[in-house]
Short mmCIF file of C-alpha atoms in Angstrom, two decimals:
data_model
loop_
_atom_site.label_atom_id
_atom_site.label_comp_id
_atom_site.label_asym_id
_atom_site.label_seq_id
_atom_site.Cartn_x
_atom_site.Cartn_y
_atom_site.Cartn_z
CA MET I 1 -0.91 1.49 -28.92
CA THR I 2 2.42 -0.14 -28.46
CA ILE I 3 3.07 -2.90 -25.68
CA VAL I 4 6.44 -4.42 -25.70
CA PRO I 5 8.48 -6.01 -23.09
CA ALA I 6 9.93 -3.49 -20.66
CA ALA I 7 13.73 -4.75 -21.22
CA GLU I 8 13.27 -3.98 -24.93
CA ALA I 9 11.40 -0.50 -24.64
CA LEU I 10 13.72 0.59 -21.73
CA ASP I 11 17.00 -0.98 -22.74
CA ILE I 12 17.76 -2.84 -19.62
CA GLY I 13 19.46 -6.07 -18.71
CA ALA I 14 17.07 -9.22 -17.84
CA GLU I 15 18.62 -9.28 -14.30
CA THR I 16 16.98 -6.04 -13.46
CA LEU I 17 13.45 -7.79 -13.81
CA ALA I 18 14.72 -11.26 -12.08
CA GLY I 19 11.75 -12.55 -9.94
CA HIS I 20 9.12 -11.12 -12.03
CA GLU I 21 6.96 -13.17 -14.42
CA SER I 22 6.09 -10.28 -17.05
CA VAL I 23 7.06 -6.58 -17.31
CA LEU I 24 5.37 -4.59 -19.86
CA TYR I 25 5.84 -1.16 -21.30
CA CYS I 26 3.06 0.62 -23.09
CA ARG I 27 2.85 3.74 -25.12
CA ASP I 28 0.01 5.37 -26.81
CA GLU I 29 0.97 8.39 -29.14
CA GLU I 30 -3.04 9.41 -29.34
CA THR I 31 -3.56 9.94 -25.89
CA GLY I 32 0.17 10.13 -24.20
CA LEU I 33 -0.16 7.02 -22.50
CA ARG I 34 3.08 5.81 -21.14
CA SER I 35 2.57 2.96 -18.40
CA ILE I 36 4.55 -0.22 -17.19
CA ILE I 37 2.47 -2.99 -15.96
CA ALA I 38 4.58 -5.48 -13.59
CA ILE I 39 3.41 -8.84 -12.48
CA HIS I 40 5.64 -10.33 -9.87
CA SER I 41 3.84 -13.51 -9.17
CA THR I 42 0.59 -15.64 -9.94
CA THR I 43 1.09 -18.52 -7.73
CA LEU I 44 -1.98 -17.56 -5.53
CA GLY I 45 -3.99 -16.45 -8.33
CA PRO I 46 -4.00 -13.52 -10.84
CA GLY I 47 -1.98 -10.40 -10.11
CA LEU I 48 -3.70 -7.68 -8.09
CA GLY I 49 -2.44 -4.21 -7.37
CA GLY I 50 -3.23 -0.75 -7.98
CA THR I 51 -2.09 1.92 -10.83
CA ARG I 52 0.00 4.73 -9.74
CA PHE I 53 -0.30 7.84 -11.76
CA LYS I 54 2.98 10.03 -10.97
CA THR I 55 5.57 12.16 -12.50
CA TYR I 56 8.74 10.31 -12.24
CA PRO I 57 12.39 11.74 -12.96
CA SER I 58 13.04 9.20 -15.46
CA GLU I 59 11.29 6.05 -16.78
CA GLN I 60 13.93 3.80 -15.08
CA ASP I 61 12.56 5.43 -11.76
CA ALA I 62 9.12 4.55 -12.75
CA LEU I 63 10.39 0.98 -13.54
CA HIS I 64 12.16 0.84 -9.96
CA ASP I 65 8.85 1.88 -8.38
CA VAL I 66 6.69 -0.49 -10.17
CA LEU I 67 9.16 -3.48 -9.35
CA ARG I 68 9.60 -2.89 -5.56
CA LEU I 69 5.43 -2.14 -5.29
CA SER I 70 4.58 -5.41 -7.35
CA GLN I 71 6.73 -7.45 -5.12
CA GLY I 72 5.00 -5.84 -2.17
CA MET I 73 1.60 -6.93 -3.70
CA THR I 74 2.72 -10.55 -3.47
CA TYR I 75 3.49 -10.25 -0.26
CA LYS I 76 0.78 -8.35 0.90
CA ASN I 77 -2.00 -10.58 -0.57
CA ALA I 78 -0.26 -13.89 0.57
CA ALA I 79 -0.07 -12.59 4.33
CA ALA I 80 -3.80 -11.30 4.06
CA GLY I 81 -4.74 -14.89 2.78
CA LEU I 82 -6.05 -13.62 -0.41
CA PRO I 83 -6.65 -15.64 -3.65
CA PHE I 84 -4.37 -13.15 -5.69
CA GLY I 85 -0.79 -12.70 -6.74
CA GLY I 86 0.98 -9.67 -7.00
CA ALA I 87 1.11 -6.96 -9.62
CA LYS I 88 1.48 -3.38 -10.04
CA ALA I 89 1.22 -0.68 -12.73
CA VAL I 90 2.54 2.92 -13.03
CA ILE I 91 1.25 5.59 -15.48
CA ILE I 92 3.99 8.25 -16.01
CA GLY I 93 2.93 11.80 -15.84
CA ASP I 94 1.06 14.42 -13.85
CA PRO I 95 -2.45 13.25 -12.88
CA ARG I 96 -3.46 17.02 -12.36
CA THR I 97 -2.56 17.72 -16.27
CA ASP I 98 -2.12 14.60 -18.03
CA LYS I 99 -5.13 12.57 -16.77
CA THR I 100 -7.83 12.41 -19.23
CA PRO I 101 -10.67 9.85 -19.94
CA GLU I 102 -9.21 9.08 -23.32
CA LEU I 103 -5.90 8.34 -21.83
CA LEU I 104 -7.51 6.38 -19.26
CA ARG I 105 -9.78 4.22 -21.62
CA ALA I 106 -6.42 3.54 -23.31
CA TYR I 107 -4.72 2.31 -20.43
CA GLY I 108 -7.89 0.01 -19.83
CA ARG I 109 -6.90 -1.51 -23.21
CA PHE I 110 -3.58 -1.98 -21.96
CA VAL I 111 -4.99 -3.97 -18.86
CA ASP I 112 -7.29 -5.88 -21.34
CA ALA I 113 -4.68 -7.00 -23.30
CA LEU I 114 -3.12 -8.84 -20.56
CA GLU I 115 -6.38 -11.24 -20.56
CA GLY I 116 -6.93 -11.27 -16.76
CA ARG I 117 -3.43 -12.12 -15.60
CA TYR I 118 -3.55 -8.58 -14.31
CA VAL I 119 -6.53 -6.83 -11.88
CA THR I 120 -5.97 -3.34 -11.55
CA ALA I 121 -7.42 -1.09 -8.63
CA ALA I 122 -6.54 2.69 -7.50
CA ASP I 123 -3.36 3.90 -6.07
CA VAL I 124 -1.75 7.39 -5.79
CA GLY I 125 -2.99 9.67 -8.52
CA THR I 126 -5.73 7.42 -9.22
CA ASN I 127 -9.44 6.84 -7.90
CA SER I 128 -12.69 4.96 -8.00
CA ASP I 129 -14.15 7.84 -10.76
CA ASP I 130 -10.92 7.05 -12.83
CA LEU I 131 -11.56 3.41 -12.46
CA ASP I 132 -15.09 3.77 -13.82
CA ILE I 133 -13.33 5.11 -16.89
CA VAL I 134 -10.93 2.48 -17.02
CA GLY I 135 -13.83 -0.09 -16.76
CA GLU I 136 -15.28 1.26 -20.04
CA THR I 137 -12.45 -1.04 -21.96
CA THR I 138 -11.67 -3.71 -19.42
CA THR I 139 -13.47 -5.94 -16.87
CA HIS I 140 -10.30 -6.79 -15.08
CA LEU I 141 -10.32 -4.28 -12.43
CA THR I 142 -11.64 -3.59 -8.81
CA GLY I 143 -12.41 -0.46 -6.91
CA ARG I 144 -15.05 1.21 -8.84
CA THR I 145 -17.78 3.59 -7.36
CA VAL I 146 -20.72 1.94 -5.64
CA ALA I 147 -22.58 3.80 -8.41
CA ALA I 148 -20.73 1.73 -10.95
CA GLY I 149 -21.42 -1.48 -9.07
CA GLY I 150 -17.97 -1.19 -7.23
CA SER I 151 -17.14 -1.22 -3.52
CA GLY I 152 -15.93 2.63 -3.61
CA ASP I 153 -13.42 4.05 -1.32
CA SER I 154 -10.90 1.32 0.22
CA GLY I 155 -8.97 4.28 2.23
CA PRO I 156 -11.03 3.67 5.21
CA ASP I 157 -10.59 -0.17 5.49
CA THR I 158 -6.89 0.61 5.16
CA ALA I 159 -6.97 2.76 7.94
CA LEU I 160 -8.82 0.09 9.95
CA GLY I 161 -6.22 -2.46 9.10
CA VAL I 162 -3.32 -0.20 10.37
CA PHE I 163 -5.24 0.71 13.62
CA VAL I 164 -5.91 -2.94 14.69
CA ALA I 165 -2.29 -3.90 13.82
CA MET I 166 -1.11 -1.13 15.78
CA ARG I 167 -3.17 -1.81 18.77
CA ALA I 168 -2.17 -5.52 18.69
CA ALA I 169 1.31 -4.26 18.90
CA ALA I 170 0.92 -1.51 21.48
CA GLU I 171 -0.47 -4.26 23.61
CA ARG I 172 2.39 -6.24 23.18
CA LEU I 173 4.56 -3.48 24.15
CA TRP I 174 2.58 -1.87 26.83
CA GLY I 175 0.00 -4.02 28.07
CA ALA I 176 -4.09 -4.16 27.69
CA ALA I 177 -4.02 -0.52 27.75
CA GLY I 178 -2.67 -0.28 24.36
CA LEU I 179 -2.93 2.93 22.78
CA LYS I 180 -4.81 4.55 25.27
CA ASP I 181 -2.82 8.09 26.16
CA ARG I 182 -0.04 7.27 24.07
CA ALA I 183 1.45 10.06 21.78
CA VAL I 184 0.87 8.83 18.30
CA GLY I 185 2.55 10.66 15.15
CA VAL I 186 0.44 10.13 11.93
CA GLU I 187 2.46 11.26 8.90
CA GLY I 188 0.18 12.29 5.93
CA ALA I 189 -3.51 13.55 6.09
CA GLY I 190 -4.91 11.90 3.24
CA LYS I 191 -7.85 9.54 2.79
CA VAL I 192 -6.12 6.85 5.17
CA GLY I 193 -4.24 8.99 7.54
CA SER I 194 -7.22 11.17 8.36
CA VAL I 195 -9.50 8.18 9.25
CA LEU I 196 -6.70 6.51 11.22
CA THR I 197 -6.40 9.79 13.22
CA LYS I 198 -10.49 9.40 14.26
CA LEU I 199 -9.99 5.50 15.22
CA LEU I 200 -6.82 6.91 17.14
CA LEU I 201 -8.76 9.53 19.23
CA ASP I 202 -11.79 7.54 19.74
CA GLU I 203 -8.95 4.99 21.49
CA GLY I 204 -7.79 7.63 23.72
CA ALA I 205 -4.68 8.35 22.08
CA ARG I 206 -2.93 11.79 21.76
CA VAL I 207 -2.14 12.31 18.27
CA VAL I 208 -0.18 14.57 16.06
CA VAL I 209 -0.79 14.81 12.41
CA ALA I 210 1.66 16.01 9.96
CA ASP I 211 1.42 17.10 6.45
CA PRO I 212 3.21 19.70 4.25
CA ASP I 213 -0.24 20.53 2.68
CA PRO I 214 -2.02 23.06 4.87
CA ASP I 215 -5.20 22.32 3.13
CA ALA I 216 -5.06 18.64 3.87
CA ARG I 217 -4.00 19.66 7.79
CA GLU I 218 -7.03 22.14 8.08
CA ARG I 219 -9.13 19.34 6.78
CA VAL I 220 -8.19 16.76 9.63
CA SER I 221 -8.57 19.71 12.45
CA ALA I 222 -12.02 20.38 11.09
CA ALA I 223 -13.07 16.74 11.07
CA THR I 224 -11.79 16.16 14.75
CA GLY I 225 -12.82 19.48 16.01
CA GLY I 226 -9.40 20.72 16.60
CA ALA I 227 -8.40 17.36 18.71
CA VAL I 228 -5.04 16.94 17.13
CA GLN I 229 -1.86 18.78 17.14
CA LEU I 230 -0.77 19.88 13.57
CA ALA I 231 2.60 19.99 11.81
CA GLU I 232 4.25 20.54 8.49
CA SER I 233 6.90 17.55 9.11
CA LEU I 234 6.50 15.02 11.78
CA GLY I 235 8.80 15.77 15.33
CA GLY I 236 9.10 14.34 18.64
CA PRO I 237 8.53 13.29 21.08
CA ILE I 238 6.09 10.49 20.26
CA GLU I 239 5.70 6.89 21.27
CA VAL I 240 4.23 5.50 17.81
CA TYR I 241 4.92 6.41 14.33
CA ALA I 242 2.61 6.09 11.73
CA PRO I 243 3.95 6.58 8.00
CA CYS I 244 1.01 7.12 5.95
CA ALA I 245 2.25 9.07 3.04
CA LEU I 246 5.26 7.78 0.72
CA GLY I 247 7.87 4.97 1.71
CA ALA I 248 11.37 5.00 2.60
CA THR I 249 10.89 7.00 5.73
CA VAL I 250 11.39 4.46 8.44
CA THR I 251 15.23 4.54 9.63
CA VAL I 252 16.43 3.78 12.70
CA ALA I 253 17.86 7.26 12.82
CA HIS I 254 14.60 8.97 11.98
CA VAL I 255 12.54 6.92 14.69
CA GLU I 256 15.33 7.34 17.45
CA GLU I 257 15.02 11.12 16.64
CA LEU I 258 11.21 11.23 16.94
CA GLY I 259 11.47 8.85 20.22
CA ALA I 260 9.25 6.13 18.88
CA ARG I 261 9.34 2.44 20.25
CA LEU I 262 6.57 1.50 17.70
CA VAL I 263 6.46 1.85 13.65
CA CYS I 264 3.02 0.76 12.10
CA GLY I 265 1.26 2.75 9.09
CA ALA I 266 -0.09 2.80 6.13
CA ALA I 267 2.72 3.58 3.53
CA ASN I 268 4.21 1.19 0.95
CA ASN I 269 7.88 0.21 1.21
CA GLN I 270 8.57 1.95 4.49
CA LEU I 271 12.11 0.49 4.60
CA PRO I 272 14.77 2.50 2.46
CA THR I 273 16.66 -0.81 2.43
CA PRO I 274 16.09 -4.38 3.67
CA ASP I 275 19.00 -4.06 5.92
CA GLU I 276 16.82 -1.51 7.93
CA ASP I 277 14.89 -4.36 8.96
CA ALA I 278 17.70 -5.99 11.33
CA ALA I 279 18.64 -2.57 12.35
CA LEU I 280 15.45 -1.61 13.59
CA HIS I 281 15.27 -5.08 15.79
CA ALA I 282 18.82 -4.55 17.14
CA ALA I 283 17.54 -1.05 18.24
CA GLY I 284 14.60 -2.41 20.04
CA ILE I 285 12.23 -0.86 17.65
CA LEU I 286 9.09 -2.84 16.83
CA TRP I 287 8.06 -2.46 13.51
CA VAL I 288 4.80 -4.06 12.16
CA PRO I 289 5.71 -4.85 8.20
CA ASP I 290 3.89 -2.65 5.90
CA TYR I 291 2.38 -5.43 3.81
CA VAL I 292 1.11 -6.85 7.09
CA ALA I 293 -0.39 -3.71 8.46
CA ASN I 294 -1.82 -2.04 5.38
CA ALA I 295 -3.78 -4.82 3.78
CA GLY I 296 -6.93 -3.68 4.85
CA GLY I 297 -7.49 -1.77 1.32
CA VAL I 298 -7.13 -5.00 -0.70
CA ILE I 299 -9.00 -7.01 1.55
CA HIS I 300 -11.98 -4.35 1.03
CA LEU I 301 -11.61 -4.72 -2.79
CA VAL I 302 -11.15 -8.46 -3.10
CA SER I 303 -13.63 -9.36 -0.23
CA GLY I 304 -16.27 -6.82 -0.97
CA GLU I 305 -16.16 -6.29 -4.94
CA ARG I 306 -14.70 -9.43 -6.12
CA LEU I 307 -15.99 -12.07 -3.77
CA GLY I 308 -19.30 -10.24 -2.51
CA ARG I 309 -19.21 -10.71 1.02
CA THR I 310 -21.46 -8.09 3.25
CA ARG I 311 -20.06 -5.03 4.81
CA ASP I 312 -19.78 -6.82 8.43
CA GLU I 313 -17.90 -9.57 6.65
CA VAL I 314 -15.58 -7.22 5.29
CA THR I 315 -15.26 -5.64 8.25
CA ALA I 316 -14.59 -8.78 9.93
CA ASP I 317 -11.82 -9.86 7.27
CA VAL I 318 -9.90 -6.61 7.78
CA LYS I 319 -10.14 -6.68 11.63
CA ARG I 320 -8.13 -10.39 11.27
CA ILE I 321 -5.03 -8.07 10.53
CA ALA I 322 -4.73 -7.95 14.19
CA ASP I 323 -4.36 -11.75 14.40
CA THR I 324 -1.77 -11.72 11.43
CA ALA I 325 0.26 -9.05 13.24
CA ARG I 326 0.47 -11.01 16.63
CA GLU I 327 1.60 -14.18 14.59
CA VAL I 328 4.31 -12.17 12.87
CA LEU I 329 5.41 -10.50 16.27
CA SER I 330 5.28 -13.66 18.21
CA HIS I 331 7.44 -15.52 15.70
CA SER I 332 9.71 -12.77 15.62
CA ALA I 333 10.21 -12.82 19.17
CA GLU I 334 10.54 -16.59 19.60
CA ALA I 335 12.69 -16.94 16.55
CA ARG I 336 14.66 -13.74 17.75
CA ILE I 337 14.60 -12.39 14.22
CA PRO I 338 13.46 -9.15 12.59
CA THR I 339 9.76 -8.81 12.26
CA GLY I 340 9.89 -7.92 8.30
CA ALA I 341 12.02 -11.54 8.49
CA ALA I 342 9.30 -13.08 10.53
CA ALA I 343 6.75 -11.86 8.01
CA ASP I 344 8.63 -12.95 5.00
CA GLU I 345 9.16 -16.35 6.12
CA MET I 346 5.24 -16.68 6.90
CA VAL I 347 4.74 -15.59 3.32
CA ALA I 348 7.34 -17.88 1.58
CA ALA I 349 5.43 -20.74 3.42
CA ARG I 350 2.09 -19.73 2.13
CA LEU I 351 3.42 -19.32 -1.71
CA ALA I 352 5.51 -22.58 -1.06
CA ALA I 353 2.23 -24.55 0.10
CA ALA I 354 0.32 -23.09 -3.01
CA ARG I 355 2.79 -24.26 -5.35
CA ALA I 356 2.91 -27.86 -3.57
#
């Protein structure tokens, strides 16, 4: 196994990694492992973030992804009030064909070599069963199966956090009725989108679920007794757009095409560029910043597994995301700044206080 600075392995300039404390590249010839771990900040504690196992067009694309995701974890953990910094990892490859127990154990050794500066978890392409194997070679992880002493799937708490944030924003827009009878479009029928759909239906919303995978759509339909409208891709008219798949889908043009006034979902890095934050604000579209709304999963992992809180306490912690969303939306309105900028200011203040 070879572990070297990413700048050296990928032949890139130091300016690309500016703002990150450490970015390391690992290659293991025996198992085929190629992985990058990016530690953005340890101001609040060890860098915590999931491991994404994905096929990338190039290693530079993988690097770009892990840098954005690790910075997002710093903001997410700070906004949620957790004693962890931000980090992320990617394993380059197809999880359907390249994922093996040997490769996961090698990855665990890579994590362990950082001596606790990085705490890993699951992400796209990895799950709790994988973490059980990773945990054979490192203790610096969270999110293992319940049978292995972990807290299990964090998806339901991610969905709960998005739901309470969405409800708080809807009440700001439409009053006490909130989401009742509102048309909500959920993009992505995975483990988060499917749970969010059930919560929305229980609230009295009208839900359309879009996913290109027919099996995923069928699972949601069966789980809800056919109470949702299904589509391969999301169309309008809807009032609330909930992106719960991959990022970079939230643009003014797309949201206006859907007819939505509120955007709140579980996807990371929802904006294709930072400029879209101001554009959404100018267009009168209320966006709940992704790292505020989708923090339920990391709260589940930290509160339930790392801090040993009870199930009721974890649920209460997740539901406090609604308060954070209200704080961000109120600051945005009072300061007349975009919601993303308002959330960033809140995080910057918390990081500054920790440094002091």
